[in-house]
Coordinates of C-alpha atoms and ligand atoms in Angstrom, one line a residue:
M1 CA 112.1 82.1 67.9
K2 CA 113.9 80.1 70.6
Q3 CA 111.7 78.5 73.1
I4 CA 113.1 78.0 76.6
S5 CA 111.5 74.9 78.0
R6 CA 110.8 74.1 81.6
R7 CA 113.3 71.3 81.3
D8 CA 116.1 73.7 80.1
F9 CA 115.3 75.9 82.9
T10 CA 115.4 73.4 85.7
R11 CA 118.7 72.0 84.3
T12 CA 120.4 75.4 84.2
S13 CA 118.7 77.5 86.8
V14 CA 120.7 79.2 89.4
A15 CA 117.6 80.5 91.1
A16 CA 118.2 78.7 94.3
G17 CA 114.7 78.9 95.7
A18 CA 112.9 77.1 92.9
S19 CA 115.2 74.2 92.3
A20 CA 115.8 73.7 96.0
A21 CA 112.0 73.8 96.6
L22 CA 111.3 71.3 93.8
S23 CA 113.9 68.8 95.1
R24 CA 112.7 69.1 98.7
M25 CA 109.2 68.3 97.5
R26 CA 110.3 64.9 96.4
I27 CA 111.8 63.9 99.7
L28 CA 109.0 65.1 102.0
G29 CA 108.2 62.5 104.6
A30 CA 104.6 61.7 105.4
N31 CA 105.2 62.3 109.1
D32 CA 106.4 65.9 108.7
R33 CA 103.2 67.7 109.4
I34 CA 103.0 71.5 109.8
N35 CA 100.1 72.7 111.9
I36 CA 98.7 75.8 110.4
G37 CA 96.1 78.5 110.9
I38 CA 94.8 81.3 108.8
I39 CA 94.0 84.9 109.7
G40 CA 91.7 86.8 107.3
P41 CA 90.4 84.2 104.8
G42 CA 88.6 86.6 102.6
D43 CA 88.9 86.8 98.8
R44 CA 92.6 86.2 98.6
G45 CA 92.7 83.9 101.6
M46 CA 90.3 81.5 100.0
Q47 CA 92.5 81.4 96.9
I48 CA 95.6 80.3 98.9
W49 CA 94.0 78.4 101.9
P50 CA 92.8 75.5 99.7
I51 CA 96.3 75.2 98.2
F52 CA 97.8 75.0 101.7
L53 CA 95.1 72.4 102.6
K54 CA 96.0 70.3 99.6
Q55 CA 99.6 69.9 100.7
P56 CA 100.2 66.5 102.2
D57 CA 102.3 67.9 105.1
V58 CA 99.8 70.5 106.2
A59 CA 97.3 70.0 109.1
P60 CA 94.8 72.8 109.6
V61 CA 94.2 73.7 113.2
A62 CA 92.4 77.0 113.4
V63 CA 90.9 79.8 111.3
C64 CA 90.2 83.4 112.3
D65 CA 88.1 86.2 110.7
V66 CA 86.1 89.1 111.9
Y67 CA 83.4 88.4 109.3
Q68 CA 81.4 85.2 110.4
P69 CA 80.4 84.0 106.9
Y70 CA 84.0 84.0 105.8
L71 CA 85.1 82.4 109.1
S72 CA 82.6 79.5 108.6
R73 CA 83.5 79.2 104.9
A74 CA 87.2 78.8 105.7
A75 CA 86.5 76.3 108.5
A76 CA 84.3 74.2 106.2
A77 CA 87.1 74.1 103.6
C78 CA 89.3 72.3 106.1
N79 CA 87.2 69.1 106.0
T80 CA 88.2 68.4 109.6
K81 CA 87.3 70.1 112.9
V82 CA 89.2 73.3 113.4
A83 CA 89.1 76.0 116.1
T84 CA 87.3 79.2 114.9
H85 CA 88.2 82.6 116.4
E86 CA 87.2 86.2 115.8
D87 CA 90.3 87.6 117.6
F88 CA 93.6 86.6 116.0
R89 CA 95.3 86.8 119.4
R90 CA 93.4 83.7 120.4
L91 CA 94.5 81.8 117.4
L92 CA 98.1 82.8 118.2
D93 CA 97.6 81.4 121.7
I94 CA 97.3 77.9 120.3
K95 CA 100.6 76.3 121.1
E96 CA 100.5 73.5 118.6
I97 CA 100.2 75.9 115.6
D98 CA 103.6 76.1 113.8
A99 CA 102.7 78.6 111.1
V100 CA 100.1 81.1 110.2
V101 CA 98.8 82.6 106.9
V102 CA 98.0 86.3 107.2
A103 CA 95.6 87.4 104.4
T104 CA 94.0 90.4 106.1
P105 CA 93.8 93.8 104.4
D106 CA 97.2 95.6 104.3
H107 CA 96.6 97.7 107.5
W108 CA 96.3 94.4 109.4
H109 CA 99.6 92.7 108.1
A110 CA 102.1 94.1 110.5
L111 CA 100.6 93.3 114.0
P112 CA 99.5 89.7 113.3
T113 CA 102.9 89.0 111.7
I114 CA 104.9 90.5 114.5
M115 CA 102.7 88.9 117.2
A116 CA 103.0 85.5 115.4
C117 CA 106.8 85.8 115.4
Q118 CA 106.7 86.7 119.1
A119 CA 104.5 83.6 119.6
G120 CA 107.1 81.4 117.8
K121 CA 105.2 80.9 114.6
D122 CA 106.3 81.2 111.1
V123 CA 104.3 83.4 108.8
Y124 CA 103.1 83.5 105.2
C125 CA 102.0 87.2 105.0
E126 CA 100.2 88.5 101.9
K127 CA 101.7 91.3 99.9
P128 CA 102.2 94.2 100.2
L129 CA 104.1 93.4 103.3
S130 CA 103.2 96.5 105.2
L131 CA 101.1 99.7 105.2
T132 CA 104.1 101.9 106.1
V133 CA 107.9 101.8 105.9
V134 CA 108.3 101.8 109.7
E135 CA 105.9 98.8 110.0
G136 CA 107.8 96.8 107.5
R137 CA 111.1 97.3 109.3
K138 CA 109.6 96.2 112.5
M139 CA 108.3 93.1 110.8
V140 CA 111.8 92.3 109.6
E141 CA 113.2 92.9 113.1
A142 CA 110.6 90.6 114.7
A143 CA 111.3 87.8 112.2
R144 CA 115.0 88.0 112.8
K145 CA 114.8 88.4 116.6
H146 CA 112.5 85.4 117.0
N147 CA 114.3 83.4 114.2
R148 CA 111.1 82.9 112.2
V149 CA 110.5 82.1 108.6
V150 CA 108.4 84.9 107.0
Q151 CA 107.4 84.6 103.4
T152 CA 105.9 87.6 101.6
G153 CA 103.0 86.6 99.3
S154 CA 104.7 88.1 96.2
Q155 CA 104.4 84.7 94.4
Q156 CA 105.8 85.9 91.1
R157 CA 109.2 85.2 92.6
S158 CA 108.4 81.5 92.6
G159 CA 107.5 81.5 88.9
P160 CA 110.1 79.6 86.9
H161 CA 109.9 82.0 84.0
Y162 CA 110.4 85.0 86.3
Q163 CA 113.5 83.3 87.8
Q164 CA 114.8 82.5 84.3
A165 CA 114.2 86.1 83.2
V166 CA 116.0 87.5 86.2
K167 CA 118.9 85.1 85.6
L168 CA 119.1 86.1 81.9
I169 CA 119.0 89.8 82.7
Q170 CA 121.6 89.5 85.4
E171 CA 123.9 87.6 83.1
G172 CA 123.7 90.3 80.5
G173 CA 121.5 88.3 78.2
I174 CA 119.7 91.4 76.8
G175 CA 122.7 93.7 77.2
A176 CA 123.0 96.5 79.7
V177 CA 119.6 97.5 81.3
H178 CA 119.3 101.1 82.2
K179 CA 115.5 101.4 82.0
I180 CA 112.7 99.3 83.4
S181 CA 109.0 100.1 82.8
A182 CA 106.6 98.6 85.4
G183 CA 103.0 99.2 85.9
F184 CA 99.4 98.0 86.1
T185 CA 96.8 99.4 83.8
R186 CA 93.1 98.6 83.4
N187 CA 89.9 100.4 82.6
A188 CA 87.8 100.3 85.8
M189 CA 85.5 103.2 84.7
P190 CA 83.1 104.3 86.1
G191 CA 84.5 103.0 89.4
F192 CA 83.1 100.7 92.0
K193 CA 79.7 100.3 93.7
H194 CA 79.6 100.9 97.4
E195 CA 77.5 97.9 98.2
E196 CA 79.1 95.3 95.9
I197 CA 79.8 92.9 98.8
L198 CA 78.2 94.2 102.0
S199 CA 75.0 96.0 102.7
K200 CA 74.7 99.7 103.8
E201 CA 73.8 98.7 107.3
L202 CA 76.5 97.2 109.5
P203 CA 76.0 93.4 109.2
K204 CA 75.6 91.8 112.6
E205 CA 78.2 89.1 111.5
L206 CA 80.9 91.7 111.1
N207 CA 83.1 93.1 113.9
W208 CA 83.8 96.5 112.4
D209 CA 85.9 97.8 115.3
M210 CA 88.2 94.8 114.9
W211 CA 88.2 95.2 111.1
L212 CA 89.4 98.8 111.6
G213 CA 91.9 97.7 114.2
P214 CA 94.8 100.2 114.3
A215 CA 93.3 102.4 111.6
P216 CA 91.4 105.6 112.5
Y217 CA 87.8 105.1 113.6
V218 CA 85.2 105.9 111.0
P219 CA 81.6 104.8 111.0
Y220 CA 80.9 101.6 109.2
D221 CA 81.0 102.0 105.4
P222 CA 80.7 98.9 103.2
F223 CA 82.9 100.5 100.5
R224 CA 85.8 100.7 102.9
C225 CA 85.5 97.1 103.9
L226 CA 85.8 93.8 102.1
Y227 CA 88.0 94.0 99.0
H228 CA 87.5 97.7 98.4
F229 CA 89.7 98.7 101.3
R230 CA 92.3 99.0 98.5
W231 CA 91.1 102.4 97.5
F232 CA 91.6 104.1 100.9
W233 CA 94.9 105.4 102.3
D234 CA 94.0 104.3 105.9
Y235 CA 94.1 100.6 104.8
S236 CA 96.2 100.3 101.7
G237 CA 98.1 102.1 98.9
G238 CA 95.9 101.5 95.8
Q239 CA 97.4 99.8 92.8
M240 CA 100.8 101.2 93.6
T241 CA 101.1 98.8 96.5
N242 CA 98.7 96.2 95.2
W243 CA 100.5 95.5 91.9
G244 CA 103.8 97.2 92.7
A245 CA 104.4 94.5 95.3
H246 CA 104.5 92.1 92.3
N247 CA 106.0 94.0 89.4
L248 CA 108.4 96.3 91.2
D249 CA 109.5 93.3 93.3
I250 CA 110.7 91.5 90.1
A251 CA 112.3 94.8 88.8
R252 CA 114.2 95.3 92.0
W253 CA 115.2 91.6 92.1
A254 CA 116.6 91.7 88.6
L255 CA 118.5 94.9 89.4
N256 CA 119.9 93.2 92.5
A257 CA 119.4 96.4 94.3
K258 CA 118.0 97.2 97.7
S259 CA 116.5 100.7 97.3
P260 CA 116.2 103.6 94.9
T261 CA 118.1 106.9 95.8
A262 CA 115.3 109.2 94.6
V263 CA 111.6 109.0 93.8
S264 CA 109.2 111.4 92.0
G265 CA 105.5 110.9 91.7
F266 CA 102.5 112.5 90.1
G267 CA 98.8 111.6 89.7
G268 CA 95.5 111.5 91.6
R269 CA 92.0 110.1 91.5
Y270 CA 91.1 112.4 88.6
E271 CA 88.2 110.6 86.9
I272 CA 86.7 107.9 89.1
K273 CA 84.2 109.6 91.5
D274 CA 83.1 106.7 93.6
G275 CA 84.4 108.0 96.9
G276 CA 87.7 106.1 96.8
Q277 CA 91.0 108.0 97.4
T278 CA 93.9 106.2 95.7
P279 CA 95.0 107.4 92.2
D280 CA 93.4 106.4 89.0
V281 CA 96.3 107.8 87.1
Q282 CA 99.8 107.6 88.7
E283 CA 103.3 108.0 87.2
V284 CA 106.3 107.4 89.4
L285 CA 110.0 107.5 88.6
Y286 CA 112.7 105.8 90.7
N287 CA 116.5 106.5 90.4
F288 CA 118.6 103.4 91.0
N289 CA 122.0 105.0 90.1
G290 CA 122.4 103.7 86.6
C291 CA 118.9 102.5 86.0
V292 CA 115.6 104.4 85.9
V293 CA 112.5 102.5 86.9
S294 CA 109.1 103.9 86.0
W295 CA 105.7 102.9 87.3
S296 CA 102.6 103.6 85.3
G297 CA 99.3 103.0 87.1
R298 CA 96.0 103.6 85.3
E299 CA 92.5 102.7 86.3
V300 CA 90.9 104.7 83.4
N301 CA 92.7 103.4 80.3
R302 CA 94.2 100.0 79.6
T303 CA 95.7 100.4 76.1
R304 CA 97.7 97.2 76.3
D305 CA 99.2 94.9 78.9
E306 CA 102.6 96.1 79.8
Y307 CA 103.3 94.9 83.3
L308 CA 107.0 94.8 83.3
V309 CA 109.5 95.5 80.5
F310 CA 113.3 95.5 80.7
H311 CA 114.8 97.7 78.1
G312 CA 118.3 96.2 77.3
A313 CA 120.8 97.5 74.8
K314 CA 120.6 94.1 72.9
G315 CA 117.0 93.3 73.5
T316 CA 113.7 94.0 75.3
L317 CA 112.3 91.5 77.7
S318 CA 108.6 91.8 78.4
I319 CA 107.2 89.6 81.1
M320 CA 103.8 88.7 82.5
R321 CA 102.4 85.8 84.5
N322 CA 101.8 83.8 81.3
G323 CA 105.4 84.1 80.1
F324 CA 108.1 86.3 78.7
T325 CA 109.3 87.3 75.2
I326 CA 112.6 88.8 74.2
A327 CA 112.6 91.1 71.1
P328 CA 116.2 91.7 69.9
E329 CA 117.5 95.2 69.2
I330 CA 119.5 96.1 66.2
W331 CA 122.4 98.5 66.9
R332 CA 123.2 101.4 64.6
K333 CA 125.3 100.3 61.6
K334 CA 124.6 96.6 62.3
E335 CA 122.4 94.5 60.1
Q336 CA 121.8 91.6 62.5
P337 CA 120.9 91.7 66.2
E338 CA 123.3 90.1 68.6
I339 CA 120.7 87.9 70.2
E340 CA 117.9 85.6 69.1
P341 CA 114.2 86.2 69.8
M342 CA 113.2 84.1 72.7
Q343 CA 110.2 83.2 74.7
M344 CA 109.3 81.1 77.8
K345 CA 105.8 80.2 78.9
G346 CA 104.7 80.8 82.5
N347 CA 101.8 79.7 84.6
G348 CA 100.5 81.9 87.4
G349 CA 98.7 79.1 89.2
E350 CA 101.8 77.0 89.2
S351 CA 103.9 79.9 90.6
Q352 CA 101.4 80.2 93.5
V353 CA 101.7 76.6 94.4
L354 CA 105.5 76.7 94.2
H355 CA 105.5 79.8 96.4
I356 CA 103.4 78.1 99.1
R357 CA 105.6 75.0 98.8
N358 CA 108.8 77.1 99.1
F359 CA 107.4 78.5 102.4
L360 CA 106.4 75.1 103.8
D361 CA 109.8 73.7 102.9
C362 CA 111.6 76.6 104.5
V363 CA 109.5 76.1 107.7
K364 CA 111.2 72.6 107.8
S365 CA 114.7 73.5 106.6
R366 CA 114.8 76.9 108.4
Q367 CA 116.2 78.5 105.3
R368 CA 115.2 82.0 104.2
P369 CA 112.2 81.7 101.8
I370 CA 112.4 83.1 98.2
A371 CA 110.3 86.2 99.1
D372 CA 111.9 86.6 102.6
V373 CA 110.3 89.3 104.8
E374 CA 113.3 91.7 104.1
E375 CA 112.7 91.5 100.3
G376 CA 109.0 92.0 100.9
H377 CA 109.8 95.0 103.0
L378 CA 112.2 96.6 100.5
T379 CA 109.7 96.2 97.7
A380 CA 106.9 97.7 99.9
V381 CA 109.3 100.6 100.7
M382 CA 109.5 101.3 96.9
C383 CA 105.7 101.3 96.7
H384 CA 105.2 103.5 99.8
L385 CA 107.8 106.0 98.6
G386 CA 106.0 106.2 95.2
N387 CA 102.7 106.9 97.0
I388 CA 104.3 109.5 99.4
A389 CA 105.9 111.3 96.4
T390 CA 102.6 111.2 94.5
R391 CA 100.5 112.5 97.4
L392 CA 103.0 115.4 97.9
Q393 CA 103.4 115.8 94.1
R394 CA 107.2 116.1 94.4
S395 CA 110.6 114.4 94.4
L396 CA 112.1 112.8 97.4
K397 CA 115.7 111.8 98.3
W398 CA 115.9 108.3 99.9
N399 CA 118.6 107.1 102.2
G400 CA 118.1 103.3 101.9
E401 CA 120.7 102.5 104.6
K402 CA 119.0 104.6 107.3
E403 CA 115.5 104.3 105.7
E404 CA 115.1 108.0 105.9
I405 CA 113.8 110.7 103.6
A406 CA 116.4 113.5 103.5
G407 CA 115.4 117.2 103.9
D408 CA 111.6 116.8 103.8
K409 CA 109.9 116.7 107.2
E410 CA 106.4 116.4 105.8
A411 CA 107.4 113.4 103.6
A412 CA 109.4 111.8 106.5
Q413 CA 106.3 111.9 108.7
M414 CA 104.5 109.7 106.2
L415 CA 106.9 106.8 106.8
S416 CA 104.8 105.8 109.7
R417 CA 101.2 106.2 111.0
P418 CA 99.7 106.6 114.5
Y419 CA 97.9 103.5 115.7
R420 CA 94.4 103.7 117.2
K421 CA 94.4 102.6 120.8
P422 CA 94.7 100.0 122.2
W423 CA 96.9 98.8 119.3
K424 CA 100.6 99.5 119.4
L425 CA 103.4 98.8 117.0
E426 CA 106.0 97.0 119.2
Ligands
LIG1 N1 99.4 87.7 96.2 C1 98.4 88.0 95.5 O1 98.4 87.8 94.3 C2 97.2 88.7 96.1 C3 96.0 88.8 95.4 C4 94.9 89.4 96.0 C5 95.0 89.9 97.3 N2 96.2 89.9 97.9 C6 96.4 90.5 99.3 O2 95.6 89.8 100.2 C7 95.1 90.7 101.2 C8 93.6 90.6 101.4 O3 92.9 91.0 100.2 P1 91.5 90.4 99.8 O4 91.2 90.9 98.5 O5 91.4 89.0 100.1 O6 90.6 91.2 100.9 P2 89.2 90.8 101.6 O7 88.6 92.0 102.1 O8 88.4 89.9 100.6 O9 89.8 89.8 102.7 C9 90.3 90.2 103.9 C10 89.8 89.4 105.0 O10 90.4 89.7 106.3 C11 89.4 89.8 107.3 N3 89.8 90.6 108.4 C12 89.9 92.0 108.5 N4 90.4 92.3 109.7 C13 90.7 91.2 110.3 C14 91.2 90.9 111.6 N5 91.5 91.9 112.5 N6 91.3 89.6 112.0 C15 90.9 88.6 111.2 N7 90.4 88.8 109.9 C16 90.3 90.1 109.5 C17 88.2 90.3 106.5 O11 87.0 90.1 107.2 C18 88.3 89.6 105.2 O12 87.7 88.3 105.3 C19 95.6 92.1 100.8 O13 96.7 92.5 101.5 C20 95.9 91.9 99.3 O14 96.9 92.8 98.8 C21 97.3 89.2 97.4

């Protein structure tokens, strides 16, 4: 089996983001400091904040969280005195901040990102970019209007093996690709405990109203809050948006396509009875005119890891964070395959560092980052359409140019959500 090494890749890669980022890393001057703040340093935030802090050109200035223990934890990680705020608008008021990291739950991605752009700050916003299609478009508009660098936290794009795989596929390395299988499967039975992180009583250190923000008011419920917000439609889109923002993102990138033309979806929360709402079984099909992309989401059966598979006429490329393999296909009446088996190792941790580096380098160069806000938006649109089709249990026609669902008023209404006052999407 042919091994593609990291050296082969950096010599031949056309994936502009990675090689450009790597070369810029070497010429960084010690004086080029980026003043940075973080909004929502919870579980994910504390995976990426320490990576930001380790970069020699990053100076932490402020942290913001509505949960005091997480706020103090993020401030302590800075090893220098930083401002602490419960209200992200106060963090955005700090003039010296150049860039912010938004690692809040999905329902709190759009407003801090848009308001940061309005305040002249660049943004690293966690994936999925948005909670709704309309929010995502507004985020793109804000980034463009205020000429901001906005990176979506879909870090697989910065993985050298993902870039090499995309290049190989686009150059016809596995033949014509007319089917891509993407998904995320695991066995999370019997579901999740409601008080895994927080107690039943509203903790005095948590500002629940500010945690809910633009989402509909509900009495405090620990299961809706830290981490588990993922299983509720008001705050997230389940594994479809959680993992689709990674694996459908690479599928769409390899296809070099903006949007599907039609989407069908089926599934529901059939077996897990823990009070969550998002599906435990979900099958979605996307039509890309010449390629069918499927999404299989399962929380009740894992079988095997099959995150992303490109089915080419000459070979099948299966990719995960730890690498990819290519298994050659043998055509009818042929004895030998046309291509060799191949593999390339990957490293998820390294991809994450490169992704943050790509953002910081773009903050300086003013280039578009590798997971630019528009790419994050278009991938989130795929995920949201998959969820809308699944919730309505039917097929939808999508006009990607106008970002409209044709001939289905009920589905079209689900492209946006009302915001709870005083929050407005502007
Ligand atoms: N790129 C990746 O691989 C990856 C991995 C995990 C999570 N994520 C994304 O990160 C985001 C956060 O997920 P998580 O698991 O860390 O959730 P979490 O609940 O652990 O963290 C979210 C944090 O945001 C805070 N918060 C909520 N509302 C706020 C507000 N108005 N102002 C300031 N802080 C607020 C919460 O108190 C919490 O500390 C999600 O969008 C998720 O999809 C990305």
